[in-house]
Amino acid sequence: MVTLYSPKSHRLTFLRSHAERTDPRLIEAWPRDTRFARRCFATIDRAYIGARYSPEYVITGEELAWLVERVKILLSIAATISAEHLQPEGKPGSWTYDNIVAAETAIEILSQARGMVSARLRTIKDDDPAQARILRAKRRELVTLLRSIRPDDPDVAKAVAATWGPRIKDDARFWREL
C-alpha cells in the first residue's frame, strides 16, 4: 500500500506481519490476546487453500461472525490509513472514508451512464449520423463530469449520485432525461 511492495504470498500471517510493520495501527484488526482470536486467525489463514480443496476444512458460525467483525475493523483502519496517505497537502480532513466512497460511487454511476451511451452509439452510428453526433457530445459531457469528481469535494459526488443514480436504473428515464 504505502511501500509499493507487494509480496507474492497467500499466507495471511506473513502479510499481516508485513502490513503491521508498515503501520502499527493495523495490529488492532487482528488481536492475539486470546486463544479464540488466534484460532480464528489461523482458520482464516488456512481458508485460502483448505476451504477450496479440503473437505475437512471447518469454520464455526461463531468464528465466522468474529472474523466478519475483524474484517470490518480492518477495512475501517485501512481506509483511514489510505485517506491519510492519499490526502493532498494543505487539505486536512477532506479525504475521509465516506468522501472516498461517495466519489467512487459517483464515478461508477457515471461510468455506467457512459457505457449506456456508448452502447447506443454503436447501434446507431451508421444509420443516424446526426443522433450519433449528439450522443458523442453527451458522452464527452459525461467524461468531463466524471473527471470533476474528487474525494475532497463530496458535494459534487453526492449530487451526481442523486441525479444520475436513479436515471441509470430506469432505461426509459435515462434516455428521456439525457
JSON list of C-alpha atoms in Angstrom, two decimals:
[
{"chain": "A", "resi": 1, "resn": "MET", "atom": "CA", "xyz": [0.00, 0.00, 0.00]},
{"chain": "A", "resi": 2, "resn": "VAL", "atom": "CA", "xyz": [2.39, 2.71, 1.17]},
{"chain": "A", "resi": 3, "resn": "THR", "atom": "CA", "xyz": [5.67, 0.93, 0.40]},
{"chain": "A", "resi": 4, "resn": "LEU", "atom": "CA", "xyz": [4.75, -0.19, -3.14]},
{"chain": "A", "resi": 5, "resn": "TYR", "atom": "CA", "xyz": [5.98, -3.66, -2.17]},
{"chain": "A", "resi": 6, "resn": "SER", "atom": "CA", "xyz": [3.55, -6.44, -2.94]},
{"chain": "A", "resi": 7, "resn": "PRO", "atom": "CA", "xyz": [4.72, -9.76, -1.52]},
{"chain": "A", "resi": 8, "resn": "LYS", "atom": "CA", "xyz": [3.87, -12.81, -3.58]},
{"chain": "A", "resi": 9, "resn": "SER", "atom": "CA", "xyz": [2.31, -14.79, -0.77]},
{"chain": "A", "resi": 10, "resn": "HIS", "atom": "CA", "xyz": [-1.10, -16.07, 0.23]},
{"chain": "A", "resi": 11, "resn": "ARG", "atom": "CA", "xyz": [-0.04, -16.64, 3.83]},
{"chain": "A", "resi": 12, "resn": "LEU", "atom": "CA", "xyz": [-2.06, -14.17, 5.88]},
{"chain": "A", "resi": 13, "resn": "THR", "atom": "CA", "xyz": [0.31, -14.45, 8.85]},
{"chain": "A", "resi": 14, "resn": "PHE", "atom": "CA", "xyz": [3.16, -13.22, 6.66]},
{"chain": "A", "resi": 15, "resn": "LEU", "atom": "CA", "xyz": [1.06, -10.50, 5.02]},
{"chain": "A", "resi": 16, "resn": "ARG", "atom": "CA", "xyz": [-0.34, -9.39, 8.40]},
{"chain": "A", "resi": 17, "resn": "SER", "atom": "CA", "xyz": [3.17, -9.01, 9.85]},
{"chain": "A", "resi": 18, "resn": "HIS", "atom": "CA", "xyz": [4.35, -7.07, 6.80]},
{"chain": "A", "resi": 19, "resn": "ALA", "atom": "CA", "xyz": [1.33, -4.72, 6.93]},
{"chain": "A", "resi": 20, "resn": "GLU", "atom": "CA", "xyz": [1.63, -4.18, 10.68]},
{"chain": "A", "resi": 21, "resn": "ARG", "atom": "CA", "xyz": [5.30, -3.22, 10.31]},
{"chain": "A", "resi": 22, "resn": "THR", "atom": "CA", "xyz": [4.22, -0.63, 7.74]},
{"chain": "A", "resi": 23, "resn": "ASP", "atom": "CA", "xyz": [1.54, 0.84, 10.01]},
{"chain": "A", "resi": 24, "resn": "PRO", "atom": "CA", "xyz": [1.15, -0.45, 13.59]},
{"chain": "A", "resi": 25, "resn": "ARG", "atom": "CA", "xyz": [-2.48, 0.72, 13.74]},
{"chain": "A", "resi": 26, "resn": "LEU", "atom": "CA", "xyz": [-3.34, -2.43, 11.78]},
{"chain": "A", "resi": 27, "resn": "ILE", "atom": "CA", "xyz": [-2.48, -4.56, 14.82]},
{"chain": "A", "resi": 28, "resn": "GLU", "atom": "CA", "xyz": [-5.90, -3.67, 16.24]},
{"chain": "A", "resi": 29, "resn": "ALA", "atom": "CA", "xyz": [-7.64, -5.53, 13.41]},
{"chain": "A", "resi": 30, "resn": "TRP", "atom": "CA", "xyz": [-6.30, -8.97, 14.34]},
{"chain": "A", "resi": 31, "resn": "PRO", "atom": "CA", "xyz": [-5.69, -9.18, 18.09]},
{"chain": "A", "resi": 32, "resn": "ARG", "atom": "CA", "xyz": [-3.61, -12.01, 19.50]},
{"chain": "A", "resi": 33, "resn": "ASP", "atom": "CA", "xyz": [-4.67, -11.63, 23.13]},
{"chain": "A", "resi": 34, "resn": "THR", "atom": "CA", "xyz": [-6.95, -14.68, 23.36]},
{"chain": "A", "resi": 35, "resn": "ARG", "atom": "CA", "xyz": [-6.79, -18.27, 22.22]},
{"chain": "A", "resi": 36, "resn": "PHE", "atom": "CA", "xyz": [-10.05, -17.78, 20.36]},
{"chain": "A", "resi": 37, "resn": "ALA", "atom": "CA", "xyz": [-8.63, -14.81, 18.40]},
{"chain": "A", "resi": 38, "resn": "ARG", "atom": "CA", "xyz": [-5.50, -16.76, 17.47]},
{"chain": "A", "resi": 39, "resn": "ARG", "atom": "CA", "xyz": [-7.59, -19.80, 16.45]},
{"chain": "A", "resi": 40, "resn": "CYS", "atom": "CA", "xyz": [-9.90, -17.68, 14.27]},
{"chain": "A", "resi": 41, "resn": "PHE", "atom": "CA", "xyz": [-6.99, -16.05, 12.51]},
{"chain": "A", "resi": 42, "resn": "ALA", "atom": "CA", "xyz": [-5.38, -19.43, 11.92]},
{"chain": "A", "resi": 43, "resn": "THR", "atom": "CA", "xyz": [-8.70, -20.64, 10.49]},
{"chain": "A", "resi": 44, "resn": "ILE", "atom": "CA", "xyz": [-8.90, -17.79, 8.01]},
{"chain": "A", "resi": 45, "resn": "ASP", "atom": "CA", "xyz": [-5.22, -18.23, 7.16]},
{"chain": "A", "resi": 46, "resn": "ARG", "atom": "CA", "xyz": [-5.90, -21.88, 6.26]},
{"chain": "A", "resi": 47, "resn": "ALA", "atom": "CA", "xyz": [-9.08, -20.96, 4.37]},
{"chain": "A", "resi": 48, "resn": "TYR", "atom": "CA", "xyz": [-7.34, -19.83, 1.19]},
{"chain": "A", "resi": 49, "resn": "ILE", "atom": "CA", "xyz": [-6.37, -23.38, 0.30]},
{"chain": "A", "resi": 50, "resn": "GLY", "atom": "CA", "xyz": [-8.23, -25.51, 2.82]},
{"chain": "A", "resi": 51, "resn": "ALA", "atom": "CA", "xyz": [-11.70, -24.19, 2.10]},
{"chain": "A", "resi": 52, "resn": "ARG", "atom": "CA", "xyz": [-11.32, -24.90, -1.60]},
{"chain": "A", "resi": 53, "resn": "TYR", "atom": "CA", "xyz": [-9.51, -28.23, -1.59]},
{"chain": "A", "resi": 54, "resn": "SER", "atom": "CA", "xyz": [-10.06, -29.98, 1.71]},
{"chain": "A", "resi": 55, "resn": "PRO", "atom": "CA", "xyz": [-13.38, -31.47, 2.80]},
{"chain": "A", "resi": 56, "resn": "GLU", "atom": "CA", "xyz": [-12.03, -31.45, 6.36]},
{"chain": "A", "resi": 57, "resn": "TYR", "atom": "CA", "xyz": [-11.92, -27.64, 6.48]},
{"chain": "A", "resi": 58, "resn": "VAL", "atom": "CA", "xyz": [-14.46, -26.42, 9.05]},
{"chain": "A", "resi": 59, "resn": "ILE", "atom": "CA", "xyz": [-15.36, -22.99, 10.37]},
{"chain": "A", "resi": 60, "resn": "THR", "atom": "CA", "xyz": [-17.97, -22.40, 13.05]},
{"chain": "A", "resi": 61, "resn": "GLY", "atom": "CA", "xyz": [-20.63, -19.71, 12.95]},
{"chain": "A", "resi": 62, "resn": "GLU", "atom": "CA", "xyz": [-19.04, -18.07, 15.98]},
{"chain": "A", "resi": 63, "resn": "GLU", "atom": "CA", "xyz": [-15.63, -17.95, 14.28]},
{"chain": "A", "resi": 64, "resn": "LEU", "atom": "CA", "xyz": [-17.13, -16.62, 11.07]},
{"chain": "A", "resi": 65, "resn": "ALA", "atom": "CA", "xyz": [-19.04, -13.87, 12.90]},
{"chain": "A", "resi": 66, "resn": "TRP", "atom": "CA", "xyz": [-15.88, -12.84, 14.77]},
{"chain": "A", "resi": 67, "resn": "LEU", "atom": "CA", "xyz": [-13.89, -12.79, 11.52]},
{"chain": "A", "resi": 68, "resn": "VAL", "atom": "CA", "xyz": [-16.52, -10.67, 9.76]},
{"chain": "A", "resi": 69, "resn": "GLU", "atom": "CA", "xyz": [-16.30, -8.09, 12.56]},
{"chain": "A", "resi": 70, "resn": "ARG", "atom": "CA", "xyz": [-12.50, -8.09, 12.35]},
{"chain": "A", "resi": 71, "resn": "VAL", "atom": "CA", "xyz": [-12.63, -7.58, 8.57]},
{"chain": "A", "resi": 72, "resn": "LYS", "atom": "CA", "xyz": [-14.92, -4.56, 9.10]},
{"chain": "A", "resi": 73, "resn": "ILE", "atom": "CA", "xyz": [-12.41, -3.13, 11.56]},
{"chain": "A", "resi": 74, "resn": "LEU", "atom": "CA", "xyz": [-9.57, -3.85, 9.12]},
{"chain": "A", "resi": 75, "resn": "LEU", "atom": "CA", "xyz": [-11.43, -2.05, 6.32]},
{"chain": "A", "resi": 76, "resn": "SER", "atom": "CA", "xyz": [-12.01, 0.98, 8.52]},
{"chain": "A", "resi": 77, "resn": "ILE", "atom": "CA", "xyz": [-8.37, 1.16, 9.61]},
{"chain": "A", "resi": 78, "resn": "ALA", "atom": "CA", "xyz": [-7.10, 0.61, 6.06]},
{"chain": "A", "resi": 79, "resn": "ALA", "atom": "CA", "xyz": [-9.42, 3.33, 4.75]},
{"chain": "A", "resi": 80, "resn": "THR", "atom": "CA", "xyz": [-8.13, 5.78, 7.36]},
{"chain": "A", "resi": 81, "resn": "ILE", "atom": "CA", "xyz": [-4.51, 4.97, 6.53]},
{"chain": "A", "resi": 82, "resn": "SER", "atom": "CA", "xyz": [-5.18, 5.21, 2.79]},
{"chain": "A", "resi": 83, "resn": "ALA", "atom": "CA", "xyz": [-7.02, 8.52, 3.13]},
{"chain": "A", "resi": 84, "resn": "GLU", "atom": "CA", "xyz": [-4.14, 9.96, 5.14]},
{"chain": "A", "resi": 85, "resn": "HIS", "atom": "CA", "xyz": [-1.64, 8.75, 2.57]},
{"chain": "A", "resi": 86, "resn": "LEU", "atom": "CA", "xyz": [-3.61, 9.99, -0.44]},
{"chain": "A", "resi": 87, "resn": "GLN", "atom": "CA", "xyz": [-4.76, 13.26, 1.06]},
{"chain": "A", "resi": 88, "resn": "PRO", "atom": "CA", "xyz": [-3.26, 16.27, -0.72]},
{"chain": "A", "resi": 89, "resn": "GLU", "atom": "CA", "xyz": [-1.11, 18.53, 1.42]},
{"chain": "A", "resi": 90, "resn": "GLY", "atom": "CA", "xyz": [-2.90, 21.56, 2.75]},
{"chain": "A", "resi": 91, "resn": "LYS", "atom": "CA", "xyz": [-6.33, 19.89, 2.70]},
{"chain": "A", "resi": 92, "resn": "PRO", "atom": "CA", "xyz": [-6.63, 18.32, 6.14]},
{"chain": "A", "resi": 93, "resn": "GLY", "atom": "CA", "xyz": [-9.56, 16.04, 6.79]},
{"chain": "A", "resi": 94, "resn": "SER", "atom": "CA", "xyz": [-11.11, 16.27, 3.33]},
{"chain": "A", "resi": 95, "resn": "TRP", "atom": "CA", "xyz": [-10.21, 12.76, 2.15]},
{"chain": "A", "resi": 96, "resn": "THR", "atom": "CA", "xyz": [-12.31, 10.81, 4.61]},
{"chain": "A", "resi": 97, "resn": "TYR", "atom": "CA", "xyz": [-13.51, 7.27, 4.10]},
{"chain": "A", "resi": 98, "resn": "ASP", "atom": "CA", "xyz": [-17.07, 8.48, 3.45]},
{"chain": "A", "resi": 99, "resn": "ASN", "atom": "CA", "xyz": [-15.88, 11.05, 0.90]},
{"chain": "A", "resi": 100, "resn": "ILE", "atom": "CA", "xyz": [-13.80, 8.44, -0.92]},
{"chain": "A", "resi": 101, "resn": "VAL", "atom": "CA", "xyz": [-16.76, 6.04, -1.04]},
{"chain": "A", "resi": 102, "resn": "ALA", "atom": "CA", "xyz": [-19.08, 8.82, -2.28]},
{"chain": "A", "resi": 103, "resn": "ALA", "atom": "CA", "xyz": [-16.60, 9.70, -5.05]},
{"chain": "A", "resi": 104, "resn": "GLU", "atom": "CA", "xyz": [-16.17, 6.05, -6.07]},
{"chain": "A", "resi": 105, "resn": "THR", "atom": "CA", "xyz": [-19.94, 5.57, -6.17]},
{"chain": "A", "resi": 106, "resn": "ALA", "atom": "CA", "xyz": [-20.44, 8.65, -8.34]},
{"chain": "A", "resi": 107, "resn": "ILE", "atom": "CA", "xyz": [-17.64, 7.54, -10.68]},
{"chain": "A", "resi": 108, "resn": "GLU", "atom": "CA", "xyz": [-19.22, 4.10, -11.04]},
{"chain": "A", "resi": 109, "resn": "ILE", "atom": "CA", "xyz": [-22.63, 5.62, -11.79]},
{"chain": "A", "resi": 110, "resn": "LEU", "atom": "CA", "xyz": [-21.23, 7.93, -14.46]},
{"chain": "A", "resi": 111, "resn": "SER", "atom": "CA", "xyz": [-19.20, 5.08, -15.95]},
{"chain": "A", "resi": 112, "resn": "GLN", "atom": "CA", "xyz": [-22.40, 3.07, -16.31]},
{"chain": "A", "resi": 113, "resn": "ALA", "atom": "CA", "xyz": [-24.13, 6.05, -17.93]},
{"chain": "A", "resi": 114, "resn": "ARG", "atom": "CA", "xyz": [-21.23, 6.48, -20.34]},
{"chain": "A", "resi": 115, "resn": "GLY", "atom": "CA", "xyz": [-21.40, 2.78, -21.15]},
{"chain": "A", "resi": 116, "resn": "MET", "atom": "CA", "xyz": [-25.12, 3.06, -21.93]},
{"chain": "A", "resi": 117, "resn": "VAL", "atom": "CA", "xyz": [-24.45, 5.97, -24.27]},
{"chain": "A", "resi": 118, "resn": "SER", "atom": "CA", "xyz": [-21.55, 4.14, -25.95]},
{"chain": "A", "resi": 119, "resn": "ALA", "atom": "CA", "xyz": [-23.67, 1.02, -26.48]},
{"chain": "A", "resi": 120, "resn": "ARG", "atom": "CA", "xyz": [-26.46, 3.04, -28.10]},
{"chain": "A", "resi": 121, "resn": "LEU", "atom": "CA", "xyz": [-23.91, 4.95, -30.16]},
{"chain": "A", "resi": 122, "resn": "ARG", "atom": "CA", "xyz": [-22.54, 1.68, -31.59]},
{"chain": "A", "resi": 123, "resn": "THR", "atom": "CA", "xyz": [-26.00, 0.64, -32.73]},
{"chain": "A", "resi": 124, "resn": "ILE", "atom": "CA", "xyz": [-26.96, 3.92, -34.46]},
{"chain": "A", "resi": 125, "resn": "LYS", "atom": "CA", "xyz": [-23.68, 5.41, -35.70]},
{"chain": "A", "resi": 126, "resn": "ASP", "atom": "CA", "xyz": [-24.16, 4.25, -39.31]},
{"chain": "A", "resi": 127, "resn": "ASP", "atom": "CA", "xyz": [-27.94, 4.68, -39.53]},
{"chain": "A", "resi": 128, "resn": "ASP", "atom": "CA", "xyz": [-28.37, 8.07, -37.83]},
{"chain": "A", "resi": 129, "resn": "PRO", "atom": "CA", "xyz": [-25.23, 10.27, -38.05]},
{"chain": "A", "resi": 130, "resn": "ALA", "atom": "CA", "xyz": [-26.98, 13.33, -36.56]},
{"chain": "A", "resi": 131, "resn": "GLN", "atom": "CA", "xyz": [-28.09, 11.43, -33.45]},
{"chain": "A", "resi": 132, "resn": "ALA", "atom": "CA", "xyz": [-24.63, 9.84, -33.24]},
{"chain": "A", "resi": 133, "resn": "ARG", "atom": "CA", "xyz": [-23.05, 13.33, -33.07]},
{"chain": "A", "resi": 134, "resn": "ILE", "atom": "CA", "xyz": [-25.42, 14.29, -30.26]},
{"chain": "A", "resi": 135, "resn": "LEU", "atom": "CA", "xyz": [-24.59, 11.12, -28.35]},
{"chain": "A", "resi": 136, "resn": "ARG", "atom": "CA", "xyz": [-20.84, 11.70, -28.77]},
{"chain": "A", "resi": 137, "resn": "ALA", "atom": "CA", "xyz": [-21.27, 15.20, -27.32]},
{"chain": "A", "resi": 138, "resn": "LYS", "atom": "CA", "xyz": [-23.28, 13.78, -24.40]},
{"chain": "A", "resi": 139, "resn": "ARG", "atom": "CA", "xyz": [-20.60, 11.15, -23.81]},
{"chain": "A", "resi": 140, "resn": "ARG", "atom": "CA", "xyz": [-17.93, 13.88, -23.72]},
{"chain": "A", "resi": 141, "resn": "GLU", "atom": "CA", "xyz": [-20.04, 15.77, -21.16]},
{"chain": "A", "resi": 142, "resn": "LEU", "atom": "CA", "xyz": [-20.25, 12.64, -19.03]},
{"chain": "A", "resi": 143, "resn": "VAL", "atom": "CA", "xyz": [-16.48, 12.14, -19.20]},
{"chain": "A", "resi": 144, "resn": "THR", "atom": "CA", "xyz": [-15.91, 15.79, -18.21]},
{"chain": "A", "resi": 145, "resn": "LEU", "atom": "CA", "xyz": [-18.30, 15.40, -15.29]},
{"chain": "A", "resi": 146, "resn": "LEU", "atom": "CA", "xyz": [-16.66, 12.11, -14.32]},
{"chain": "A", "resi": 147, "resn": "ARG", "atom": "CA", "xyz": [-13.25, 13.79, -14.22]},
{"chain": "A", "resi": 148, "resn": "SER", "atom": "CA", "xyz": [-14.57, 16.54, -11.96]},
{"chain": "A", "resi": 149, "resn": "ILE", "atom": "CA", "xyz": [-15.37, 14.12, -9.13]},
{"chain": "A", "resi": 150, "resn": "ARG", "atom": "CA", "xyz": [-12.86, 14.25, -6.29]},
{"chain": "A", "resi": 151, "resn": "PRO", "atom": "CA", "xyz": [-12.91, 12.92, -2.73]},
{"chain": "A", "resi": 152, "resn": "ASP", "atom": "CA", "xyz": [-12.12, 16.37, -1.40]},
{"chain": "A", "resi": 153, "resn": "ASP", "atom": "CA", "xyz": [-15.41, 17.73, -2.82]},
{"chain": "A", "resi": 154, "resn": "PRO", "atom": "CA", "xyz": [-18.13, 15.34, -1.61]},
{"chain": "A", "resi": 155, "resn": "ASP", "atom": "CA", "xyz": [-20.95, 17.68, -2.60]},
{"chain": "A", "resi": 156, "resn": "VAL", "atom": "CA", "xyz": [-20.28, 17.09, -6.32]},
{"chain": "A", "resi": 157, "resn": "ALA", "atom": "CA", "xyz": [-20.15, 13.33, -5.82]},
{"chain": "A", "resi": 158, "resn": "LYS", "atom": "CA", "xyz": [-23.39, 13.30, -3.83]},
{"chain": "A", "resi": 159, "resn": "ALA", "atom": "CA", "xyz": [-25.14, 15.50, -6.40]},
{"chain": "A", "resi": 160, "resn": "VAL", "atom": "CA", "xyz": [-24.02, 13.23, -9.23]},
{"chain": "A", "resi": 161, "resn": "ALA", "atom": "CA", "xyz": [-25.20, 10.12, -7.37]},
{"chain": "A", "resi": 162, "resn": "ALA", "atom": "CA", "xyz": [-28.57, 11.73, -6.57]},
{"chain": "A", "resi": 163, "resn": "THR", "atom": "CA", "xyz": [-29.12, 12.88, -10.16]},
{"chain": "A", "resi": 164, "resn": "TRP", "atom": "CA", "xyz": [-27.64, 10.05, -12.22]},
{"chain": "A", "resi": 165, "resn": "GLY", "atom": "CA", "xyz": [-28.18, 7.08, -9.89]},
{"chain": "A", "resi": 166, "resn": "PRO", "atom": "CA", "xyz": [-31.97, 6.86, -10.46]},
{"chain": "A", "resi": 167, "resn": "ARG", "atom": "CA", "xyz": [-31.51, 7.53, -14.18]},
{"chain": "A", "resi": 168, "resn": "ILE", "atom": "CA", "xyz": [-29.25, 4.55, -14.84]},
{"chain": "A", "resi": 169, "resn": "LYS", "atom": "CA", "xyz": [-31.70, 2.22, -13.09]},
{"chain": "A", "resi": 170, "resn": "ASP", "atom": "CA", "xyz": [-34.54, 3.14, -15.46]},
{"chain": "A", "resi": 171, "resn": "ASP", "atom": "CA", "xyz": [-33.66, 2.91, -19.15]},
{"chain": "A", "resi": 172, "resn": "ALA", "atom": "CA", "xyz": [-36.64, 4.97, -20.33]},
{"chain": "A", "resi": 173, "resn": "ARG", "atom": "CA", "xyz": [-35.95, 7.69, -17.80]},
{"chain": "A", "resi": 174, "resn": "PHE", "atom": "CA", "xyz": [-32.25, 7.69, -18.72]},
{"chain": "A", "resi": 175, "resn": "TRP", "atom": "CA", "xyz": [-32.91, 8.40, -22.38]},
{"chain": "A", "resi": 176, "resn": "ARG", "atom": "CA", "xyz": [-35.71, 10.86, -21.64]},
{"chain": "A", "resi": 177, "resn": "GLU", "atom": "CA", "xyz": [-33.53, 12.93, -19.26]},
{"chain": "A", "resi": 178, "resn": "LEU", "atom": "CA", "xyz": [-30.25, 12.62, -21.15]}
]
